[in-house]
mmCIF file of C-alpha atoms in Angstrom:
data_model
loop_
_atom_site.group_PDB
_atom_site.id
_atom_site.type_symbol
_atom_site.label_atom_id
_atom_site.label_comp_id
_atom_site.label_asym_id
_atom_site.label_seq_id
_atom_site.Cartn_x
_atom_site.Cartn_y
_atom_site.Cartn_z
ATOM 1 C CA MET A 3 68.922 51.726 -20.095
ATOM 2 C CA LYS A 4 65.346 52.780 -19.447
ATOM 3 C CA LYS A 5 63.912 49.612 -21.094
ATOM 4 C CA PHE A 6 66.259 47.507 -19.097
ATOM 5 C CA SER A 7 65.323 49.318 -15.857
ATOM 6 C CA LYS A 8 61.701 48.887 -16.573
ATOM 7 C CA LEU A 9 62.243 45.159 -17.330
ATOM 8 C CA SER A 10 64.066 44.682 -14.189
ATOM 9 C CA SER A 11 61.306 46.340 -12.178
ATOM 10 C CA VAL A 12 58.773 44.029 -13.679
ATOM 11 C CA LEU A 13 60.882 40.907 -12.873
ATOM 12 C CA ALA A 14 61.528 42.040 -9.370
ATOM 13 C CA LEU A 15 57.837 42.620 -8.864
ATOM 14 C CA GLY A 16 57.042 39.190 -10.143
ATOM 15 C CA ALA A 17 59.553 37.539 -7.949
ATOM 16 C CA ALA A 18 58.103 39.424 -4.939
ATOM 17 C CA VAL A 19 54.527 38.315 -5.799
ATOM 18 C CA CYS A 20 55.835 34.837 -6.129
ATOM 19 C CA MET A 21 57.671 34.894 -2.815
ATOM 20 C CA GLY A 22 54.520 36.384 -1.106
ATOM 21 C CA SER A 23 52.548 33.390 -2.508
ATOM 22 C CA ALA A 24 55.060 30.900 -1.243
ATOM 23 C CA ILE A 25 54.972 32.489 2.265
ATOM 24 C CA ALA A 26 51.212 32.441 2.301
ATOM 25 C CA ALA A 27 51.143 28.825 1.294
ATOM 26 C CA GLU A 28 53.539 27.645 4.029
ATOM 27 C CA PRO A 29 51.870 24.751 5.986
ATOM 28 C CA LEU A 30 50.266 25.312 9.314
ATOM 29 C CA THR A 31 51.103 23.287 12.335
ATOM 30 C CA VAL A 32 47.991 22.247 14.253
ATOM 31 C CA VAL A 33 48.587 20.456 17.583
ATOM 32 C CA SER A 34 46.067 18.111 18.656
ATOM 33 C CA TRP A 35 45.261 14.643 20.458
ATOM 34 C CA GLY A 36 45.896 12.104 17.806
ATOM 35 C CA GLY A 37 43.630 8.962 16.808
ATOM 36 C CA ALA A 38 40.062 9.199 15.838
ATOM 37 C CA TYR A 39 39.851 12.759 17.387
ATOM 38 C CA THR A 40 42.591 14.303 15.102
ATOM 39 C CA LYS A 41 41.072 12.268 12.043
ATOM 40 C CA SER A 42 37.723 13.905 12.907
ATOM 41 C CA GLN A 43 39.287 17.520 12.747
ATOM 42 C CA ARG A 44 41.118 16.816 9.479
ATOM 43 C CA MET A 45 37.891 15.540 7.878
ATOM 44 C CA ALA A 46 35.782 18.340 9.122
ATOM 45 C CA TYR A 47 38.096 21.256 9.243
ATOM 46 C CA SER A 48 41.447 20.749 7.896
ATOM 47 C CA ASP A 49 40.989 19.185 4.505
ATOM 48 C CA PRO A 50 38.149 21.772 3.564
ATOM 49 C CA PHE A 51 40.321 24.645 4.742
ATOM 50 C CA THR A 52 43.254 23.336 2.445
ATOM 51 C CA ALA A 53 40.857 22.976 -0.432
ATOM 52 C CA LYS A 54 39.593 26.488 0.018
ATOM 53 C CA THR A 55 43.043 28.236 0.750
ATOM 54 C CA GLY A 56 45.682 25.888 -0.672
ATOM 55 C CA ILE A 57 47.369 25.916 2.910
ATOM 56 C CA GLU A 58 48.382 22.475 3.849
ATOM 57 C CA ILE A 59 47.822 21.430 7.495
ATOM 58 C CA VAL A 60 50.533 19.522 9.451
ATOM 59 C CA ASP A 61 49.149 17.648 12.390
ATOM 60 C CA GLU A 62 51.305 17.032 15.526
ATOM 61 C CA ASP A 63 49.784 14.703 18.253
ATOM 62 C CA LYS A 64 51.210 16.694 21.133
ATOM 63 C CA SER A 65 48.198 18.037 23.000
ATOM 64 C CA GLY A 66 48.689 15.729 25.880
ATOM 65 C CA ASN A 67 51.611 18.015 26.910
ATOM 66 C CA GLY A 68 50.340 21.003 24.927
ATOM 67 C CA LEU A 69 50.660 23.627 27.747
ATOM 68 C CA ALA A 70 54.216 22.462 28.830
ATOM 69 C CA GLY A 71 55.240 22.354 25.270
ATOM 70 C CA LEU A 72 54.025 25.811 24.644
ATOM 71 C CA ARG A 73 55.743 27.185 27.731
ATOM 72 C CA ALA A 74 59.060 25.683 26.549
ATOM 73 C CA GLN A 75 58.734 27.165 23.123
ATOM 74 C CA VAL A 76 57.829 30.670 24.373
ATOM 75 C CA GLU A 77 60.738 30.372 26.859
ATOM 76 C CA ALA A 78 63.172 29.540 24.240
ATOM 77 C CA GLY A 79 61.916 32.006 21.817
ATOM 78 C CA ASN A 80 61.187 29.557 19.225
ATOM 79 C CA VAL A 81 57.296 29.071 18.730
ATOM 80 C CA THR A 82 56.925 26.539 16.037
ATOM 81 C CA TRP A 83 53.101 25.757 16.621
ATOM 82 C CA ASP A 84 50.378 27.755 14.827
ATOM 83 C CA ILE A 85 47.233 26.362 16.564
ATOM 84 C CA VAL A 86 47.046 24.305 19.831
ATOM 85 C CA ASP A 87 44.028 22.142 20.607
ATOM 86 C CA ILE A 88 43.926 22.360 24.437
ATOM 87 C CA LEU A 89 41.466 21.784 27.454
ATOM 88 C CA GLU A 90 39.668 24.723 28.976
ATOM 89 C CA GLY A 91 41.694 24.765 32.088
ATOM 90 C CA ASP A 92 45.034 24.843 30.433
ATOM 91 C CA ALA A 93 43.746 27.512 27.960
ATOM 92 C CA ILE A 94 42.866 29.749 30.956
ATOM 93 C CA LEU A 95 46.402 29.321 32.313
ATOM 94 C CA ALA A 96 47.988 30.102 28.939
ATOM 95 C CA CYS A 97 45.962 33.128 28.662
ATOM 96 C CA ASP A 98 46.851 34.379 32.198
ATOM 97 C CA GLU A 99 50.563 33.621 31.445
ATOM 98 C CA GLY A 100 50.460 35.721 28.351
ATOM 99 C CA ILE A 101 51.505 32.802 26.037
ATOM 100 C CA ALA A 102 48.265 32.685 24.124
ATOM 101 C CA GLN A 103 46.799 35.391 21.871
ATOM 102 C CA GLU A 104 44.027 37.394 23.109
ATOM 103 C CA LEU A 105 40.868 37.434 20.711
ATOM 104 C CA ASP A 106 38.117 39.845 19.899
ATOM 105 C CA TYR A 107 35.519 37.246 19.454
ATOM 106 C CA GLU A 108 32.740 39.113 17.500
ATOM 107 C CA LYS A 109 35.526 40.384 15.057
ATOM 108 C CA ASP A 110 37.725 37.203 14.860
ATOM 109 C CA LEU A 111 34.937 34.570 14.592
ATOM 110 C CA ASN A 112 31.824 34.217 12.420
ATOM 111 C CA PRO A 113 28.468 34.639 13.864
ATOM 112 C CA GLY A 114 26.183 31.613 14.006
ATOM 113 C CA ALA A 115 24.737 30.318 10.468
ATOM 114 C CA ASP A 116 21.402 31.331 11.954
ATOM 115 C CA GLY A 117 22.722 34.929 12.890
ATOM 116 C CA THR A 118 23.214 34.300 16.634
ATOM 117 C CA PRO A 119 26.092 36.636 17.775
ATOM 118 C CA VAL A 120 29.274 34.873 18.682
ATOM 119 C CA MET A 121 29.163 35.577 22.395
ATOM 120 C CA GLU A 122 25.586 34.045 22.626
ATOM 121 C CA ASP A 123 26.346 31.040 20.371
ATOM 122 C CA PHE A 124 29.036 29.226 22.238
ATOM 123 C CA VAL A 125 28.698 27.361 25.583
ATOM 124 C CA GLU A 126 27.984 30.022 28.207
ATOM 125 C CA GLY A 127 31.105 31.376 29.791
ATOM 126 C CA SER A 128 33.509 29.434 27.606
ATOM 127 C CA LEU A 129 34.919 32.409 25.647
ATOM 128 C CA SER A 130 37.357 33.265 28.247
ATOM 129 C CA GLY A 131 39.671 35.696 26.280
ATOM 130 C CA CYS A 132 41.995 33.535 24.240
ATOM 131 C CA TYR A 133 40.153 30.272 23.900
ATOM 132 C CA VAL A 134 37.585 29.039 21.318
ATOM 133 C CA PRO A 135 35.842 25.737 22.349
ATOM 134 C CA THR A 136 34.912 23.308 19.637
ATOM 135 C CA ILE A 137 33.575 20.347 21.503
ATOM 136 C CA VAL A 138 31.754 19.269 24.579
ATOM 137 C CA TYR A 139 33.197 15.694 25.531
ATOM 138 C CA ALA A 140 32.838 13.519 28.361
ATOM 139 C CA THR A 141 35.078 11.317 30.460
ATOM 140 C CA LEU A 142 32.826 8.509 31.776
ATOM 141 C CA PHE A 143 32.680 4.798 32.575
ATOM 142 C CA SER A 144 32.132 1.894 30.252
ATOM 143 C CA TYR A 145 32.001 -1.646 30.933
ATOM 144 C CA ASN A 146 32.198 -4.845 28.936
ATOM 145 C CA ASN A 147 28.872 -6.553 28.899
ATOM 146 C CA ASN A 148 30.606 -10.051 29.107
ATOM 147 C CA ALA A 149 31.896 -9.039 32.584
ATOM 148 C CA PHE A 150 28.496 -8.875 34.022
ATOM 149 C CA PRO A 151 26.030 -11.571 32.996
ATOM 150 C CA GLY A 152 23.489 -10.558 35.652
ATOM 151 C CA GLU A 153 22.868 -7.147 37.252
ATOM 152 C CA LYS A 154 24.731 -4.291 35.440
ATOM 153 C CA PRO A 155 26.578 -1.317 37.013
ATOM 154 C CA SER A 156 24.686 1.928 36.355
ATOM 155 C CA THR A 157 26.062 4.627 38.728
ATOM 156 C CA ILE A 158 29.341 5.917 39.925
ATOM 157 C CA ALA A 159 28.642 4.222 43.327
ATOM 158 C CA ASP A 160 28.542 0.932 41.381
ATOM 159 C CA VAL A 161 31.922 1.614 39.949
ATOM 160 C CA PHE A 162 33.462 1.691 43.484
ATOM 161 C CA ASP A 163 31.580 -1.345 44.762
ATOM 162 C CA THR A 164 33.935 -4.330 43.806
ATOM 163 C CA LYS A 165 32.067 -6.724 45.818
ATOM 164 C CA LYS A 166 28.714 -6.251 44.065
ATOM 165 C CA PHE A 167 30.474 -5.675 40.600
ATOM 166 C CA PRO A 168 33.913 -7.414 40.891
ATOM 167 C CA GLY A 169 36.612 -7.017 38.339
ATOM 168 C CA LYS A 170 39.533 -4.646 37.829
ATOM 169 C CA ARG A 171 38.889 -0.980 37.064
ATOM 170 C CA ALA A 172 40.959 1.148 34.528
ATOM 171 C CA LEU A 173 41.403 4.844 35.646
ATOM 172 C CA GLU A 174 43.318 7.621 33.884
ATOM 173 C CA LYS A 175 46.635 8.234 35.767
ATOM 174 C CA LYS A 176 45.701 11.652 37.007
ATOM 175 C CA PRO A 177 43.529 13.194 39.721
ATOM 176 C CA ASP A 178 41.087 15.039 37.534
ATOM 177 C CA ALA A 179 37.760 13.323 37.322
ATOM 178 C CA ASN A 180 38.978 10.556 39.750
ATOM 179 C CA LEU A 181 38.776 12.824 42.869
ATOM 180 C CA GLU A 182 35.244 14.112 41.737
ATOM 181 C CA TRP A 183 34.018 10.531 41.200
ATOM 182 C CA ALA A 184 35.418 9.445 44.516
ATOM 183 C CA LEU A 185 33.387 11.929 46.378
ATOM 184 C CA ALA A 186 30.315 11.229 44.379
ATOM 185 C CA ALA A 187 30.600 7.584 44.993
ATOM 186 C CA ASP A 188 30.979 8.612 48.696
ATOM 187 C CA GLY A 189 27.727 10.287 48.720
ATOM 188 C CA VAL A 190 28.577 13.937 48.011
ATOM 189 C CA PRO A 191 25.751 15.470 45.716
ATOM 190 C CA TYR A 192 27.158 16.061 42.334
ATOM 191 C CA ASP A 193 26.583 19.777 42.316
ATOM 192 C CA LYS A 194 28.573 19.907 45.682
ATOM 193 C CA VAL A 195 31.572 18.079 44.530
ATOM 194 C CA TYR A 196 33.827 21.137 44.108
ATOM 195 C CA GLU A 197 32.632 22.775 47.178
ATOM 196 C CA VAL A 198 33.716 19.774 49.173
ATOM 197 C CA LEU A 199 36.922 18.977 47.115
ATOM 198 C CA GLY A 200 37.983 22.747 47.755
ATOM 199 C CA THR A 201 38.592 21.880 51.560
ATOM 200 C CA PRO A 202 41.452 19.824 53.136
ATOM 201 C CA GLU A 203 38.844 17.546 54.604
ATOM 202 C CA GLY A 204 37.212 16.962 51.066
ATOM 203 C CA VAL A 205 40.673 15.995 49.631
ATOM 204 C CA GLU A 206 41.309 13.519 52.420
ATOM 205 C CA ARG A 207 37.936 12.032 51.991
ATOM 206 C CA ALA A 208 38.390 11.635 48.063
ATOM 207 C CA PHE A 209 41.718 10.019 48.618
ATOM 208 C CA ALA A 210 40.249 7.639 51.283
ATOM 209 C CA LYS A 211 37.603 6.530 48.893
ATOM 210 C CA LEU A 212 40.095 5.887 46.017
ATOM 211 C CA ASP A 213 41.993 3.674 48.638
ATOM 212 C CA THR A 214 38.830 1.431 48.708
ATOM 213 C CA ILE A 215 39.590 0.207 45.114
ATOM 214 C CA LYS A 216 43.231 1.104 44.721
ATOM 215 C CA ASP A 217 44.566 -2.519 44.486
ATOM 216 C CA GLN A 218 41.958 -3.071 41.774
ATOM 217 C CA ILE A 219 42.961 -0.330 39.493
ATOM 218 C CA ILE A 220 44.994 -0.551 36.224
ATOM 219 C CA TRP A 221 46.143 3.007 35.302
ATOM 220 C CA TRP A 222 46.104 4.305 31.769
ATOM 221 C CA ASP A 223 47.590 7.428 30.144
ATOM 222 C CA ALA A 224 46.495 7.250 26.550
ATOM 223 C CA GLY A 225 42.998 7.413 25.031
ATOM 224 C CA ALA A 226 43.369 4.275 23.054
ATOM 225 C CA GLN A 227 44.143 2.096 26.105
ATOM 226 C CA PRO A 228 40.761 1.851 27.964
ATOM 227 C CA PRO A 229 38.756 0.300 24.839
ATOM 228 C CA GLN A 230 41.638 -2.280 24.441
ATOM 229 C CA LEU A 231 41.780 -3.066 28.147
ATOM 230 C CA LEU A 232 37.935 -3.696 28.036
ATOM 231 C CA ALA A 233 38.152 -5.694 24.802
ATOM 232 C CA ASP A 234 40.981 -7.873 26.114
ATOM 233 C CA GLY A 235 39.052 -8.627 29.385
ATOM 234 C CA GLU A 236 41.897 -7.108 31.620
ATOM 235 C CA VAL A 237 39.382 -5.010 33.276
ATOM 236 C CA ALA A 238 35.670 -5.117 33.760
ATOM 237 C CA ILE A 239 34.998 -1.250 34.047
ATOM 238 C CA ALA A 240 37.207 1.508 32.538
ATOM 239 C CA SER A 241 36.994 5.258 32.525
ATOM 240 C CA ALA A 242 37.484 6.631 29.051
ATOM 241 C CA TYR A 243 36.605 9.482 26.667
ATOM 242 C CA ASN A 244 33.089 9.067 25.268
ATOM 243 C CA GLY A 245 34.274 9.327 21.646
ATOM 244 C CA ARG A 246 36.741 6.380 22.069
ATOM 245 C CA ILE A 247 33.956 4.074 23.418
ATOM 246 C CA PHE A 248 31.595 5.196 20.660
ATOM 247 C CA ASN A 249 34.155 4.211 18.079
ATOM 248 C CA ALA A 250 34.623 0.902 19.804
ATOM 249 C CA GLN A 251 30.773 0.247 20.186
ATOM 250 C CA VAL A 252 29.616 1.354 16.551
ATOM 251 C CA VAL A 253 32.674 0.815 14.386
ATOM 252 C CA GLU A 254 34.271 -2.233 15.946
ATOM 253 C CA ASN A 255 31.265 -3.763 17.373
ATOM 254 C CA GLN A 256 32.613 -4.325 20.822
ATOM 255 C CA PRO A 257 30.022 -5.254 23.499
ATOM 256 C CA PHE A 258 30.479 -2.122 25.590
ATOM 257 C CA THR A 259 27.948 -0.066 27.479
ATOM 258 C CA ILE A 260 28.488 3.382 28.727
ATOM 259 C CA ILE A 261 27.504 4.565 32.125
ATOM 260 C CA TRP A 262 26.290 8.077 31.748
ATOM 261 C CA ASP A 263 25.821 8.785 35.375
ATOM 262 C CA GLY A 264 28.382 11.110 36.780
ATOM 263 C CA GLN A 265 29.956 11.881 33.291
ATOM 264 C CA VAL A 266 32.597 14.539 33.673
ATOM 265 C CA TYR A 267 31.981 16.718 30.797
ATOM 266 C CA GLU A 268 34.467 19.551 29.727
ATOM 267 C CA LEU A 269 35.191 21.681 26.750
ATOM 268 C CA ASP A 270 38.070 21.211 24.324
ATOM 269 C CA GLY A 271 39.128 23.741 21.815
ATOM 270 C CA TYR A 272 41.819 26.052 20.269
ATOM 271 C CA ILE A 273 44.202 28.718 21.261
ATOM 272 C CA ILE A 274 46.711 30.468 19.058
ATOM 273 C CA PRO A 275 50.103 30.736 20.552
ATOM 274 C CA LYS A 276 51.623 34.111 21.225
ATOM 275 C CA GLY A 277 54.239 34.534 18.554
ATOM 276 C CA ALA A 278 52.763 31.864 16.128
ATOM 277 C CA PRO A 279 54.876 31.763 13.104
ATOM 278 C CA HIS A 280 51.855 32.053 10.793
ATOM 279 C CA LYS A 281 49.458 34.195 12.740
ATOM 280 C CA LYS A 282 47.206 35.572 9.914
ATOM 281 C CA ALA A 283 46.809 32.095 8.389
ATOM 282 C CA ALA A 284 46.194 30.561 11.770
ATOM 283 C CA MET A 285 43.657 33.247 12.536
ATOM 284 C CA ASP A 286 41.863 32.249 9.216
ATOM 285 C CA TYR A 287 41.917 28.661 10.142
ATOM 286 C CA LEU A 288 40.454 29.539 13.562
ATOM 287 C CA ARG A 289 37.543 31.386 11.913
ATOM 288 C CA PHE A 290 36.863 28.602 9.507
ATOM 289 C CA ALA A 291 37.250 25.686 11.868
ATOM 290 C CA THR A 292 35.055 27.068 14.585
ATOM 291 C CA ASP A 293 31.974 28.195 12.307
ATOM 292 C CA THR A 294 28.535 26.555 12.640
ATOM 293 C CA GLN A 295 28.820 24.046 9.787
ATOM 294 C CA ARG A 296 32.483 22.813 10.503
ATOM 295 C CA LEU A 297 31.509 21.974 14.158
ATOM 296 C CA ALA A 298 28.326 20.175 13.080
ATOM 297 C CA ASP A 299 30.452 18.399 10.325
ATOM 298 C CA GLN A 300 32.845 17.049 13.048
ATOM 299 C CA THR A 301 30.012 15.064 14.612
ATOM 300 C CA LYS A 302 29.741 12.844 11.491
ATOM 301 C CA TYR A 303 33.182 11.354 12.456
ATOM 302 C CA ILE A 304 33.069 11.305 16.356
ATOM 303 C CA SER A 305 30.525 11.612 19.050
ATOM 304 C CA TYR A 306 31.568 14.852 20.700
ATOM 305 C CA GLY A 307 28.827 17.678 20.921
ATOM 306 C CA PRO A 308 29.614 20.837 19.119
ATOM 307 C CA ALA A 309 30.428 23.757 21.379
ATOM 308 C CA ARG A 310 27.989 26.148 19.235
ATOM 309 C CA LYS A 311 24.250 26.121 19.811
ATOM 310 C CA SER A 312 23.675 26.850 15.990
ATOM 311 C CA SER A 313 25.471 23.601 15.159
ATOM 312 C CA ALA A 314 23.116 21.374 17.150
ATOM 313 C CA PRO A 315 20.228 21.288 14.663
ATOM 314 C CA LEU A 316 22.734 20.260 11.898
ATOM 315 C CA VAL A 317 23.962 17.191 13.704
ATOM 316 C CA SER A 318 23.060 14.070 11.458
ATOM 317 C CA THR A 319 24.423 10.765 10.984
ATOM 318 C CA HIS A 320 27.877 8.916 11.351
ATOM 319 C CA LEU A 321 29.324 8.908 7.984
ATOM 320 C CA GLU A 322 30.856 5.482 8.126
ATOM 321 C CA THR A 323 27.901 3.524 9.784
ATOM 322 C CA GLY A 324 24.952 5.687 9.121
ATOM 323 C CA VAL A 325 24.083 5.726 12.808
ATOM 324 C CA GLU A 326 22.121 8.686 14.280
ATOM 325 C CA MET A 327 24.640 10.690 16.282
ATOM 326 C CA GLY A 328 22.264 12.505 18.534
ATOM 327 C CA PRO A 329 21.758 9.696 21.041
ATOM 328 C CA HIS A 330 25.498 9.395 21.342
ATOM 329 C CA MET A 331 26.188 12.870 22.366
ATOM 330 C CA PRO A 332 27.219 13.629 25.870
ATOM 331 C CA THR A 333 24.531 16.453 25.877
ATOM 332 C CA ASN A 334 21.604 14.332 24.684
ATOM 333 C CA PRO A 335 18.981 14.882 27.366
ATOM 334 C CA GLU A 336 18.884 11.113 28.035
ATOM 335 C CA ASN A 337 22.544 11.092 28.797
ATOM 336 C CA PHE A 338 22.739 14.309 30.576
ATOM 337 C CA LYS A 339 20.476 13.744 33.611
ATOM 338 C CA THR A 340 23.421 13.496 36.148
ATOM 339 C CA PRO A 341 26.467 15.044 34.738
ATOM 340 C CA ILE A 342 29.386 16.781 36.596
ATOM 341 C CA LYS A 343 30.758 19.788 34.796
ATOM 342 C CA LYS A 344 34.453 19.949 35.268
ATOM 343 C CA ASN A 345 35.398 23.145 36.921
ATOM 344 C CA ALA A 346 38.300 24.366 34.876
ATOM 345 C CA GLU A 347 38.987 27.399 37.144
ATOM 346 C CA PHE A 348 39.234 24.908 40.133
ATOM 347 C CA TRP A 349 41.752 22.753 38.302
ATOM 348 C CA ALA A 350 43.570 25.894 37.096
ATOM 349 C CA ASP A 351 43.973 27.057 40.712
ATOM 350 C CA ASN A 352 44.352 23.726 42.511
ATOM 351 C CA GLY A 353 45.587 21.471 39.776
ATOM 352 C CA ASP A 354 49.477 21.458 40.527
ATOM 353 C CA GLU A 355 49.076 20.872 44.157
ATOM 354 C CA LEU A 356 46.557 18.112 43.619
ATOM 355 C CA ARG A 357 48.651 16.340 41.070
ATOM 356 C CA GLN A 358 51.494 16.343 43.423
ATOM 357 C CA ARG A 359 49.471 14.884 46.197
ATOM 358 C CA PHE A 360 48.145 12.397 43.713
ATOM 359 C CA ASN A 361 51.610 11.322 42.466
ATOM 360 C CA ALA A 362 52.602 10.848 45.990
ATOM 361 C CA TRP A 363 49.547 8.749 46.778
ATOM 362 C CA LEU A 364 50.259 6.511 43.897
ATOM 363 C CA VAL A 365 53.551 5.197 45.284
ATOM 364 C CA GLN A 366 52.307 4.701 48.936
#
């Protein structure tokens, strides 16, 4: 009986170890934006993480409704996402609402490869409690060279000048960036845009300026649309994410030019939902994916700037084409002369009201 009992114990222990390994190896669900961006994350973060840990990554392209989706999951008591790629303003809201995991940055993340402490290495002010930024990207304007055989548009004011630069415009179907650009085109200094937009008079002024081009606008709501609209000649100028235009220019050889003036740059990054089903593995992924080397590696695939200072010296060339990536980064000094920093706190505080106003304006 003793031998049998001992054998049973050994078998039970072996089963428990196997079960623990199976649990540890369950896949992580990472929510992101899809397209070239998710591909860049898979190549730079996810595949190397799987190679290191054996944990598979399942991509879900649902970041466009990431905050709403997370709210719904938490409310239903059924959180299925482990990591969510999200914009800075939505991350602030998620943290304030208690649906994102709070982080101890110096403990939970790796210092810079050059030894820089975590809190000094990331974009200043970006580590807001629950959020880890990974990239700096820009929403900006681009035009098809064929639309303007003579003088070319080069400023936000030019985008709104449909007499001097005729043709349809493609704009994203939301107020973010569009209201800032409207005020900039109307003469508001770029560093005063949010001061003006924070007043009722400023909001009226922004919508009045948008009215001047409203009948020339084609609205888009997916990142793949602007390059296609430009390529098809349906619009002459389009707002777009800089990475999408880079891909069209460099990989697809499209005759597009970026207008860097007035680029609205912002941060994109990760949160871990409160109640994530695989929290420990998610924390391991977060540490791995946001280290110095991984953020630099992502620039081999897409032209978004790394959110860590220690990553900048490691930025090299585009893997597919060999193009030097530095000149294509939103934060390159030549491209960064007249940017507008998206004020995430402003949109967190005022976004719902302005989106209601924008949606009402659309149908007027």
